[in-house]
mmCIF file of C-alpha atoms and ligand atoms in Angstrom:
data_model
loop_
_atom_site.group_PDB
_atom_site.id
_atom_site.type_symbol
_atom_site.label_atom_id
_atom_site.label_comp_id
_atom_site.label_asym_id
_atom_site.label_seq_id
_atom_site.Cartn_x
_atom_site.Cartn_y
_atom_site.Cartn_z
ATOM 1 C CA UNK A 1 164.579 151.642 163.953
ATOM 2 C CA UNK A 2 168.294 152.243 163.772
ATOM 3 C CA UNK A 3 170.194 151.255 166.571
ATOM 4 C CA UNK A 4 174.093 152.323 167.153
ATOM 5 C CA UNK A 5 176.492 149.882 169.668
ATOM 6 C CA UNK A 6 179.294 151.714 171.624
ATOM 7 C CA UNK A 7 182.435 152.357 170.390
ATOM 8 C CA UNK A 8 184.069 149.403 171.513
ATOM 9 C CA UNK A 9 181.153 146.870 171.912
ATOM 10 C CA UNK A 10 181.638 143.620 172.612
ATOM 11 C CA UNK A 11 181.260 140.862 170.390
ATOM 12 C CA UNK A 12 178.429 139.272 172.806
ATOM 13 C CA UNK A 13 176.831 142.965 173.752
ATOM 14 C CA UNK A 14 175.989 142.755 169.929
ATOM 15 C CA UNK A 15 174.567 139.537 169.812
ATOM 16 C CA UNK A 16 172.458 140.043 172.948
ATOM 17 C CA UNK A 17 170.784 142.856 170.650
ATOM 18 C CA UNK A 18 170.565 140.786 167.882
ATOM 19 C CA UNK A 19 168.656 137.756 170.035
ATOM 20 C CA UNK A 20 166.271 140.641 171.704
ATOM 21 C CA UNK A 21 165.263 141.498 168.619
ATOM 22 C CA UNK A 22 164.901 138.189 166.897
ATOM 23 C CA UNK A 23 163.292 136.485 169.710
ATOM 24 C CA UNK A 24 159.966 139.189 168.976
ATOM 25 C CA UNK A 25 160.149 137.986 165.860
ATOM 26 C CA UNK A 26 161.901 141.100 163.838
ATOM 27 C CA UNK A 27 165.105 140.639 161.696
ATOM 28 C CA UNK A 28 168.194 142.825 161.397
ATOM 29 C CA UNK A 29 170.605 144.024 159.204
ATOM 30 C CA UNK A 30 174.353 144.870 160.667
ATOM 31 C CA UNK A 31 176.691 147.194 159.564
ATOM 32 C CA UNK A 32 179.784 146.721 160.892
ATOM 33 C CA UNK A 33 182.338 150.035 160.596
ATOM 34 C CA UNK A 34 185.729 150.694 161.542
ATOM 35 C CA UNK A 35 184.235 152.619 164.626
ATOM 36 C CA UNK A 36 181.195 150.855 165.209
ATOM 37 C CA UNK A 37 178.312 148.580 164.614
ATOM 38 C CA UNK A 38 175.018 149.894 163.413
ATOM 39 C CA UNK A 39 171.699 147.663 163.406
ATOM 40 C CA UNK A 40 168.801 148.739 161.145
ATOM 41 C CA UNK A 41 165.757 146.883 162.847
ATOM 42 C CA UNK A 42 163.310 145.768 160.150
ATOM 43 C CA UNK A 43 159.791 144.575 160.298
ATOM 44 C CA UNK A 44 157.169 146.621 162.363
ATOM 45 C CA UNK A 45 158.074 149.118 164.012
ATOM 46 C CA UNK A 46 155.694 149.438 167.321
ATOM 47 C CA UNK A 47 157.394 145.687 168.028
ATOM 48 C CA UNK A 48 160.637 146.978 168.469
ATOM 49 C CA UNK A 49 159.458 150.235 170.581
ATOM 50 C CA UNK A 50 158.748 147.183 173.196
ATOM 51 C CA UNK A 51 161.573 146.378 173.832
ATOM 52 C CA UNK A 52 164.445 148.356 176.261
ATOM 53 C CA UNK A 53 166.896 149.373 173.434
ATOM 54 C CA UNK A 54 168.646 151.949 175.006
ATOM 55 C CA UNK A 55 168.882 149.959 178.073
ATOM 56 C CA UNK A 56 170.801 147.234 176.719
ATOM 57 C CA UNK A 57 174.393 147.290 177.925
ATOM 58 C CA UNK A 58 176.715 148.144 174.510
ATOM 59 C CA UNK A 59 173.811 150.813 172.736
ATOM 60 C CA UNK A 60 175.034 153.916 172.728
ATOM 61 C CA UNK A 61 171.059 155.378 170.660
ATOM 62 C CA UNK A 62 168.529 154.222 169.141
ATOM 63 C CA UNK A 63 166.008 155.890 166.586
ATOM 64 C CA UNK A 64 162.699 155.648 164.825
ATOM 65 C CA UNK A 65 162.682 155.851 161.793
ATOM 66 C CA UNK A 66 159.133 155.830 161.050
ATOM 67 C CA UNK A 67 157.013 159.240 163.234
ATOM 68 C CA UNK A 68 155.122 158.106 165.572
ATOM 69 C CA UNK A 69 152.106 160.337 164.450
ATOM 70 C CA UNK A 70 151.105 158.016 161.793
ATOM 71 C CA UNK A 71 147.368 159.044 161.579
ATOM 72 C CA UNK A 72 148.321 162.935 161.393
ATOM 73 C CA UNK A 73 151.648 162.119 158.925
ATOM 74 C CA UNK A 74 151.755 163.724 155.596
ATOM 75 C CA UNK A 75 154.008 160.436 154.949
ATOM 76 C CA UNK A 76 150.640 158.308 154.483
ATOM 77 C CA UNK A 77 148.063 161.172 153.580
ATOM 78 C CA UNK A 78 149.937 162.784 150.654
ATOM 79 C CA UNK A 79 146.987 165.112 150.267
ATOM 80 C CA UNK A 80 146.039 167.893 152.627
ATOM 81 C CA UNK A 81 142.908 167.462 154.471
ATOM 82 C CA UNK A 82 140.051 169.430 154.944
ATOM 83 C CA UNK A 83 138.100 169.556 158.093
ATOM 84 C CA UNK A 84 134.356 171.281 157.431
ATOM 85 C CA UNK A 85 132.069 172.766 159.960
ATOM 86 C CA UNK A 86 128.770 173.559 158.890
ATOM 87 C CA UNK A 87 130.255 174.630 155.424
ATOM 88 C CA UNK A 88 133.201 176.266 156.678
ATOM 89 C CA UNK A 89 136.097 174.329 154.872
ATOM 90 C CA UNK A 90 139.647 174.297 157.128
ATOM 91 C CA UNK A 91 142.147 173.632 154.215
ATOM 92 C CA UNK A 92 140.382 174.676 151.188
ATOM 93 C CA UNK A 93 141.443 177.514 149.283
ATOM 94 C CA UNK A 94 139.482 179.963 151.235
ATOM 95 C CA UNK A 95 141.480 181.151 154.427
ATOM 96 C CA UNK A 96 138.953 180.739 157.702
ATOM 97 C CA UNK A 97 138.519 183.570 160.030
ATOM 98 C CA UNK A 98 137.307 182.853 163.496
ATOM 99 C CA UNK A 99 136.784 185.448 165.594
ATOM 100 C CA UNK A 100 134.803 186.861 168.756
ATOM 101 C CA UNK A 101 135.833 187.742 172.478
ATOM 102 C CA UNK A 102 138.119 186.306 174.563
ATOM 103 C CA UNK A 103 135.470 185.638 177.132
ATOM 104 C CA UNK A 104 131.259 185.652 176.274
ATOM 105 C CA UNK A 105 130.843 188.483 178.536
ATOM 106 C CA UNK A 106 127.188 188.806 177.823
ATOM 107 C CA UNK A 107 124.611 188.718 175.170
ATOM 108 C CA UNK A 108 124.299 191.765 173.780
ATOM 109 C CA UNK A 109 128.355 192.174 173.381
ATOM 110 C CA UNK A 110 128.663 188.569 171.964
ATOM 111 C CA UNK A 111 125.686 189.416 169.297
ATOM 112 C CA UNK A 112 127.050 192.566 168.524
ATOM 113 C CA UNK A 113 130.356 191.024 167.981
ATOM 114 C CA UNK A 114 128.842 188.004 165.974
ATOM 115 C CA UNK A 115 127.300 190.293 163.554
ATOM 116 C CA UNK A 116 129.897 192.572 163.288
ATOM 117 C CA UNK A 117 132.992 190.095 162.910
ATOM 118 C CA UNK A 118 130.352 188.161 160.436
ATOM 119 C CA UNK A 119 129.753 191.228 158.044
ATOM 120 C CA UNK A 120 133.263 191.646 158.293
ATOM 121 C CA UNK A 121 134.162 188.658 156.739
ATOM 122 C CA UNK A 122 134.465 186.274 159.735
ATOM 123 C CA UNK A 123 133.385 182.499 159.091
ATOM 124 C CA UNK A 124 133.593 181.309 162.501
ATOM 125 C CA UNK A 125 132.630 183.233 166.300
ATOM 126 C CA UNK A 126 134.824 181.923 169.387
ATOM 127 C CA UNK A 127 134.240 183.331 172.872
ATOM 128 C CA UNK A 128 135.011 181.395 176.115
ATOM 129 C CA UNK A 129 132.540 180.000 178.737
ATOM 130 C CA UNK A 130 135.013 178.150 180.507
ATOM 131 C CA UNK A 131 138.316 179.956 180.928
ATOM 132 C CA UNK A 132 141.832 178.868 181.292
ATOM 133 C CA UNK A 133 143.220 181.912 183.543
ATOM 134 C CA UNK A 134 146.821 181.974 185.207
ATOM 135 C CA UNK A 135 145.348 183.105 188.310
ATOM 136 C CA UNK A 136 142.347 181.267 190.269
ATOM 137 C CA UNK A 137 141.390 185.070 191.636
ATOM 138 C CA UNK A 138 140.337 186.148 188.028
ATOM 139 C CA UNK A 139 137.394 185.791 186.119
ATOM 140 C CA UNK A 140 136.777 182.224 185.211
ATOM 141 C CA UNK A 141 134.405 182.600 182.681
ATOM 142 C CA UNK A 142 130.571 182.538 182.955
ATOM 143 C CA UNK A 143 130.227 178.850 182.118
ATOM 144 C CA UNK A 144 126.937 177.194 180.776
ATOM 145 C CA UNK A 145 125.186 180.617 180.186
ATOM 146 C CA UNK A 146 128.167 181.640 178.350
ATOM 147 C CA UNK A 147 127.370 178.474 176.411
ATOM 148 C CA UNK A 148 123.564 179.764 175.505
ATOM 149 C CA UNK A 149 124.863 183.023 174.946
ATOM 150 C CA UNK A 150 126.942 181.693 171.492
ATOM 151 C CA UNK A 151 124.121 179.511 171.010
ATOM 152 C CA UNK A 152 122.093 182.648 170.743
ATOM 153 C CA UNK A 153 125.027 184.351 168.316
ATOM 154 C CA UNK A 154 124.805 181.399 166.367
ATOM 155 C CA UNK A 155 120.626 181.403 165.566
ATOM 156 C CA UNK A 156 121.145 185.808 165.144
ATOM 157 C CA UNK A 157 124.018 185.159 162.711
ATOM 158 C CA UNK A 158 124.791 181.428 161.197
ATOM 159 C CA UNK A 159 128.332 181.425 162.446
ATOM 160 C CA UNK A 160 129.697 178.353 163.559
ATOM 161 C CA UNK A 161 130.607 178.649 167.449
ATOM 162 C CA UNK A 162 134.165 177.333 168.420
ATOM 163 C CA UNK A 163 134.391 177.284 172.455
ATOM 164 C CA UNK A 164 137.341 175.587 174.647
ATOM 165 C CA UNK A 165 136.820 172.358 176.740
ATOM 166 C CA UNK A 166 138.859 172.867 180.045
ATOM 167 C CA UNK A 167 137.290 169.308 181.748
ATOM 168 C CA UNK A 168 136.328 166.339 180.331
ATOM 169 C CA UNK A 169 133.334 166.152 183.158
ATOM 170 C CA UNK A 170 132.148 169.568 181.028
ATOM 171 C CA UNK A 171 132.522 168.153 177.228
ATOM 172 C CA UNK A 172 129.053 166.900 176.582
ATOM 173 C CA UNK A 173 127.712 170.203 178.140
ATOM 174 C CA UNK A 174 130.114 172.103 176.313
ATOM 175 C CA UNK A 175 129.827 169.475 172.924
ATOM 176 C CA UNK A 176 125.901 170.335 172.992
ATOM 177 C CA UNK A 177 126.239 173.901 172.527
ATOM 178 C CA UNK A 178 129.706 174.161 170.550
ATOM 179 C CA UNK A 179 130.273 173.403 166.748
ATOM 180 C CA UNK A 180 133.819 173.051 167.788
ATOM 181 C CA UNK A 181 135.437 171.820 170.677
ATOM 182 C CA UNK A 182 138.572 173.877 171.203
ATOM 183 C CA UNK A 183 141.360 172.298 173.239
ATOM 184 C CA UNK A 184 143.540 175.174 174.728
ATOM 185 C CA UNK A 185 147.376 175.535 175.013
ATOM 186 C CA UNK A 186 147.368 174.179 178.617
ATOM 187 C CA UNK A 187 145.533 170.899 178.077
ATOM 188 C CA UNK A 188 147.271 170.148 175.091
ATOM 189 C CA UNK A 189 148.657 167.464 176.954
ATOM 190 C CA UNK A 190 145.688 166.435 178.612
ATOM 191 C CA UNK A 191 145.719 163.115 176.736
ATOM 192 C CA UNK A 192 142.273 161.656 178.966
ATOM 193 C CA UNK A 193 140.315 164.764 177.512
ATOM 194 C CA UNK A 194 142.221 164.285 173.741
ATOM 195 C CA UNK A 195 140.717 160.736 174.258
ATOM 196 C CA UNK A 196 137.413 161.715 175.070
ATOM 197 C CA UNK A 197 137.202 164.167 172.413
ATOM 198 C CA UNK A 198 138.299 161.989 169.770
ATOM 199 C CA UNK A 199 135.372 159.612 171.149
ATOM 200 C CA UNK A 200 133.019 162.278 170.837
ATOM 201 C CA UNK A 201 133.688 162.661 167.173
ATOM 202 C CA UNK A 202 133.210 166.399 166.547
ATOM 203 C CA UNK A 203 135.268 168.607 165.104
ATOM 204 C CA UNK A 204 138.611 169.818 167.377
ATOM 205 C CA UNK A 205 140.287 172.829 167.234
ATOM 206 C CA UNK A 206 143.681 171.875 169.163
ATOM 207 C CA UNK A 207 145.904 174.145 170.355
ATOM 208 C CA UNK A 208 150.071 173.696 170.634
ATOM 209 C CA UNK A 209 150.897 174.128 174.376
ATOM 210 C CA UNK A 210 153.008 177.290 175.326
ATOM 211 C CA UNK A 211 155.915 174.914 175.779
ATOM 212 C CA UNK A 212 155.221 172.219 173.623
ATOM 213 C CA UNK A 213 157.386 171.172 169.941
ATOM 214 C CA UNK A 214 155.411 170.680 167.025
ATOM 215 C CA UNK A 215 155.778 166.532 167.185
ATOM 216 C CA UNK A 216 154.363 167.321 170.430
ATOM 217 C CA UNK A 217 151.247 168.561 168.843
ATOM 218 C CA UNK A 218 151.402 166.291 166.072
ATOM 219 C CA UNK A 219 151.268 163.428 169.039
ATOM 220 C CA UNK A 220 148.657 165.258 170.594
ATOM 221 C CA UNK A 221 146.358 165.108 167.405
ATOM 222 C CA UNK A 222 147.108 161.593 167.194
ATOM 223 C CA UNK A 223 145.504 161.328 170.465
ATOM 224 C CA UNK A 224 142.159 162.772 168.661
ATOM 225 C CA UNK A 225 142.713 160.507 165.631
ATOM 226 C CA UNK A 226 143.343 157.370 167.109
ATOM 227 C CA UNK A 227 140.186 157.821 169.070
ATOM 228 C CA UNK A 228 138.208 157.080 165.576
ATOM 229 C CA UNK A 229 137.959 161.282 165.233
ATOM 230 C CA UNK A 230 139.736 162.418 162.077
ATOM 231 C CA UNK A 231 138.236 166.371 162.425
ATOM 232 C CA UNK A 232 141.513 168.197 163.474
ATOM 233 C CA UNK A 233 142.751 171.723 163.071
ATOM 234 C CA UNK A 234 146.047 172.521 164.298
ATOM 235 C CA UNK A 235 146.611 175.773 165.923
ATOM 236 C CA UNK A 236 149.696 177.797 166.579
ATOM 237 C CA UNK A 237 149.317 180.450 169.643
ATOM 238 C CA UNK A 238 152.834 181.406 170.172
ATOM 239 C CA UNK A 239 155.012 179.474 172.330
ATOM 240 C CA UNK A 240 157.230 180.559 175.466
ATOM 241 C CA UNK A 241 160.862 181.931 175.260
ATOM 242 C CA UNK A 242 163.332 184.088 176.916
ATOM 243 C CA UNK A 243 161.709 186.839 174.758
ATOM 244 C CA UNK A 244 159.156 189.322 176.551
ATOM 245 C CA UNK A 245 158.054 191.960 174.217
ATOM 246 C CA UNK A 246 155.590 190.080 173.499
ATOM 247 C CA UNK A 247 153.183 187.520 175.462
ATOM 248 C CA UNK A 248 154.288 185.085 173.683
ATOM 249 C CA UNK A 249 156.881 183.779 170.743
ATOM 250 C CA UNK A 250 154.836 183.815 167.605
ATOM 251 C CA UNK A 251 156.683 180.598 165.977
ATOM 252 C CA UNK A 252 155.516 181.277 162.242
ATOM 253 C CA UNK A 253 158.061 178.719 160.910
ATOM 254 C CA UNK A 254 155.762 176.150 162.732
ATOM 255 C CA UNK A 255 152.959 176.597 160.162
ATOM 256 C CA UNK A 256 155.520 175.411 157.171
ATOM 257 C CA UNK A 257 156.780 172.466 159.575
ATOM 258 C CA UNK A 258 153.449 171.542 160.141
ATOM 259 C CA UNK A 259 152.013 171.370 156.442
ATOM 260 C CA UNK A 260 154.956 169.551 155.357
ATOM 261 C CA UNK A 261 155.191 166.947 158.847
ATOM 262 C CA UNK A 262 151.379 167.010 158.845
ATOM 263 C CA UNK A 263 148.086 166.558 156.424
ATOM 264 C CA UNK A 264 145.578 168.527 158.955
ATOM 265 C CA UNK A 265 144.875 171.763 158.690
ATOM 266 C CA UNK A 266 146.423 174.784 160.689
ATOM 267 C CA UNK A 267 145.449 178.182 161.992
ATOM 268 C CA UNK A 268 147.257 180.639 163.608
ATOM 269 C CA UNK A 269 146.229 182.776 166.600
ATOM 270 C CA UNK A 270 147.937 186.311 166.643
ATOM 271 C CA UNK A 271 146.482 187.428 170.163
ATOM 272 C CA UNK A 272 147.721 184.964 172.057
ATOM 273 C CA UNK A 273 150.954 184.572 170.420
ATOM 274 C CA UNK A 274 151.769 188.852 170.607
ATOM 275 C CA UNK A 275 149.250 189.955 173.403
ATOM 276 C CA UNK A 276 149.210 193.218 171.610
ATOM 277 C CA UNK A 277 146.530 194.430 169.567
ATOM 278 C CA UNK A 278 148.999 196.673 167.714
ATOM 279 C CA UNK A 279 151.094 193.600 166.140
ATOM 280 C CA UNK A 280 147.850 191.737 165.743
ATOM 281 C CA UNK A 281 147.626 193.104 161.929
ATOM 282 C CA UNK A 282 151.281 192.126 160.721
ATOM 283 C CA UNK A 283 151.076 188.892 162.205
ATOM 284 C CA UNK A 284 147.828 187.871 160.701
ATOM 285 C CA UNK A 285 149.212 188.880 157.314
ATOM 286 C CA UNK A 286 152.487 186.839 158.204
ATOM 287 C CA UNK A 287 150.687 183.600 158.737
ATOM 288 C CA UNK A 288 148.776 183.825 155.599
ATOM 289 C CA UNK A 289 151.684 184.358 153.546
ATOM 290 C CA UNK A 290 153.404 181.255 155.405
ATOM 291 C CA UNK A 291 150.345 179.152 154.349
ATOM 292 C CA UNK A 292 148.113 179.136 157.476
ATOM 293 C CA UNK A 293 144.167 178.111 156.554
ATOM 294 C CA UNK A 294 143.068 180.306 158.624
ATOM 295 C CA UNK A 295 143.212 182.574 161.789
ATOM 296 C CA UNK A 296 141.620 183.406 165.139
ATOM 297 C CA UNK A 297 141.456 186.715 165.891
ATOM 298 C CA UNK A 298 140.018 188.254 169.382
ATOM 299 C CA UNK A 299 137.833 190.981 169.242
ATOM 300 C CA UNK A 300 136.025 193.239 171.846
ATOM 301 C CA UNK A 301 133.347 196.029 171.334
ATOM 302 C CA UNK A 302 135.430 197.739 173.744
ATOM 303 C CA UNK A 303 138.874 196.390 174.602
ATOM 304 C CA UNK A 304 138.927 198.582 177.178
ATOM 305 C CA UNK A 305 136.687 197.098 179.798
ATOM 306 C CA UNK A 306 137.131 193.491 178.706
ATOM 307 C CA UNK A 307 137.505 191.360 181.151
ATOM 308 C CA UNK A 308 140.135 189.222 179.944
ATOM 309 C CA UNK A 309 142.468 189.915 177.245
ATOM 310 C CA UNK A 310 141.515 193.574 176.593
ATOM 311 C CA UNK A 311 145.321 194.726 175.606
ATOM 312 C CA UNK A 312 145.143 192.024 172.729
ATOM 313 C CA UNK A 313 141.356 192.927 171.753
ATOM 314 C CA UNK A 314 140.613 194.228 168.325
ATOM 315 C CA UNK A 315 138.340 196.983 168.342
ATOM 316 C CA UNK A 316 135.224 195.745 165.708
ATOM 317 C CA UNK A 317 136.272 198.792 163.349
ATOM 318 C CA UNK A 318 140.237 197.782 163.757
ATOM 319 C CA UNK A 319 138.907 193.939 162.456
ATOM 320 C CA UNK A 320 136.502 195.493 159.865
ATOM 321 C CA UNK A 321 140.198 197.254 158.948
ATOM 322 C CA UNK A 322 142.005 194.288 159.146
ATOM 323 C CA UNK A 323 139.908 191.996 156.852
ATOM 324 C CA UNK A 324 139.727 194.344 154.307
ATOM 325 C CA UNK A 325 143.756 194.513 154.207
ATOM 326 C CA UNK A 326 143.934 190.866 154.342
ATOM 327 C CA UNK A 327 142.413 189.895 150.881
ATOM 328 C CA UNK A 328 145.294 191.173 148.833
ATOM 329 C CA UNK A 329 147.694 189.021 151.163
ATOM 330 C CA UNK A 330 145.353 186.114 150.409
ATOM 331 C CA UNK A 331 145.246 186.698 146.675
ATOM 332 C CA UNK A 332 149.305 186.481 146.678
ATOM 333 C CA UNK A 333 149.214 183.504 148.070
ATOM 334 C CA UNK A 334 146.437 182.131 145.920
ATOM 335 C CA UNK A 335 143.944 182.199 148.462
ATOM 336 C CA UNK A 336 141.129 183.791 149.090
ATOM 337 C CA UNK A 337 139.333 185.573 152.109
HETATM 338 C C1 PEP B 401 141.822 180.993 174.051
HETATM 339 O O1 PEP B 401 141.928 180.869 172.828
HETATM 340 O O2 PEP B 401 140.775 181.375 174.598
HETATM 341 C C2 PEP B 401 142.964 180.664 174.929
HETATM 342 C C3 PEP B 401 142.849 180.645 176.244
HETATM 343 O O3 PEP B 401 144.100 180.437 174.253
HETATM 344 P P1 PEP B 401 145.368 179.503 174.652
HETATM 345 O O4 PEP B 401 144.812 178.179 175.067
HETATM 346 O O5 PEP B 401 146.125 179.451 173.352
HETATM 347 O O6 PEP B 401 146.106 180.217 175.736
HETATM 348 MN MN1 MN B 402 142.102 185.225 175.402
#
């Protein structure tokens, strides 16, 4: 940690920082400038996070220098890591797919869908049982049946199932149906379910909140990891700005930051982050050329009369479409599809 005094410090303000830290047993090295004095702590770093730097009277800041993520830092796992479900490898060459409806609706559409999005190319199905919606009056999603429903998908087709976790009184329901627990945007921050799920020890897909930075994530995640659970995919769903074209801001540039910050893998979703099935297409090609592992697409038989997120809904034909366009993206990039 670096700490900086006040222009003008006193003499005993600086030695009063000097005892705090020496008295937990750290040492110090001073700098003393024409302007200021600035103290590089030294020795571990969670010691000197104990203690009220910025409260002392004379500090002006203080900063880590070490990230505070240090499970999910690229700093001490050089190499990227790969998270696999079932065979599906997050982080390999081959860039994932999920896909699948917003909500599980009902069987037939979810089956359809799974086989569909599956001969497509798709890796992984996704459709919600338990639904994060803005308003209370609007369909919450159909819950445990939901859950048998992509259990169901998953015997018809062999895809994976990734499904979100709203509660952590749901997750071993929702654990003993799911292949992956998905964390949404909204509980990102939900650090008792983040514990719990990093008990649990399957793999999470965790998503940045709408209003969260990406060392927010990154903190998240180390939620997950520090709970003995190292299976976790990062994924960016657009984040909120003064911008409304769109639902929300895709931040592409987070999937760079990421890789280079981080060593897990990430996914981007397009529907989420545009709302529009229109941009759904250019943005899924733009996060595989920025180095995303993989995507998560939503897709509808008929967007039409979907009960949540219809306007952002590929049609099956429009995905069938889309994953054929995506290979020579992939191939660019030295990926594959
Ligand atoms: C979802 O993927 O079903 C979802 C609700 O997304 P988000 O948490 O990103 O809003
Ligand atoms: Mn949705």
């Amino acid at each position: 940690m670096i700490i900086v005094m006040q222009h003008g410090a006193s003499k005993e303000q600086v030695d009063h920082v000097f005892e705090r830290i020496t008295s937990i047993g750290l040492r110090y090295q001073a700098i003393y400038g024409e302007e200021r004095v600035v103290i590089g702590v030294i020795g571990e770093e969670d010691l000197i996070r104990t203690l009220p730097i910025d409260a002392m009277p004379g500090v002006e800041r203080s900063f880590p220098i070490l990230h505070e993520f240090r499970l999910a830092d690229r700093e001490w796992h050089k190499e990227p890591s790969e998270v696999t479900v079932d065979g599906v490898v997050f982080g390999g060459t081959k860039v994932v797919v999920i896909a699948g409806p917003c909500a599980v609706e009902n069987e037939a559409m979810l089956v359809e869908t799974a086989e569909r999005v599956q001969a497509a190319g798709a890796s992984m199905l996704r459709g919600g049982a338990f639904k994060p919606r803005t308003s209370p009056y609007t369909f919450q999603g159909h819950g445990e049946s939901a859950l048998a429903y992509l259990a169901e998908a998953r015997s018809a087709t062999g895809l994976p199932v990734v499904t979100e976790v709203m509660d952590t009184a749901d997750i071993e329901l929702v654990a003993s149906y799911a292949d992956v627990l998905q964390v949404g945007a909204r509980n990102m921050s939900n650090y008792s379910l983040l514990k719990k799920v990093g008990k649990l020890g399957m793999p999470v897909l965790l998503k940045r909140g709408m209003a969260s930075t990406v060392r927010e994530l990154l903190m998240s995640a180390e939620y997950i990891l520090s709970n003995g659970n190292m299976k976790v995919i990062l994924c960016e769903r657009g984040i909120r700005t003064f911008e409304d074209g769109t639902r929300n801001t895709l931040d592409m540039s987070a999937v760079p930051a990421i890789k280079s910050m981080s060593h897990l893998p990430v996914i981007v979703d397009p529907s989420h982050a545009t709302g529009r099935s229109a941009y759904i297409a250019s943005m899924s090609k733009a996060a595989i050329a920025a180095g995303a592992d993989g995507l998560m697409i939503e897709v509808h038989p008929n967007p039409e009369e979907a009960i949540s997120d219809g306007a952002q809904s590929l049609t099956l034909d429009q995905f069938d479409q889309l994953m054929r366009e995506l290979g020579p993206i992939a191939a660019a990039v030295g990926r594959e599809i």
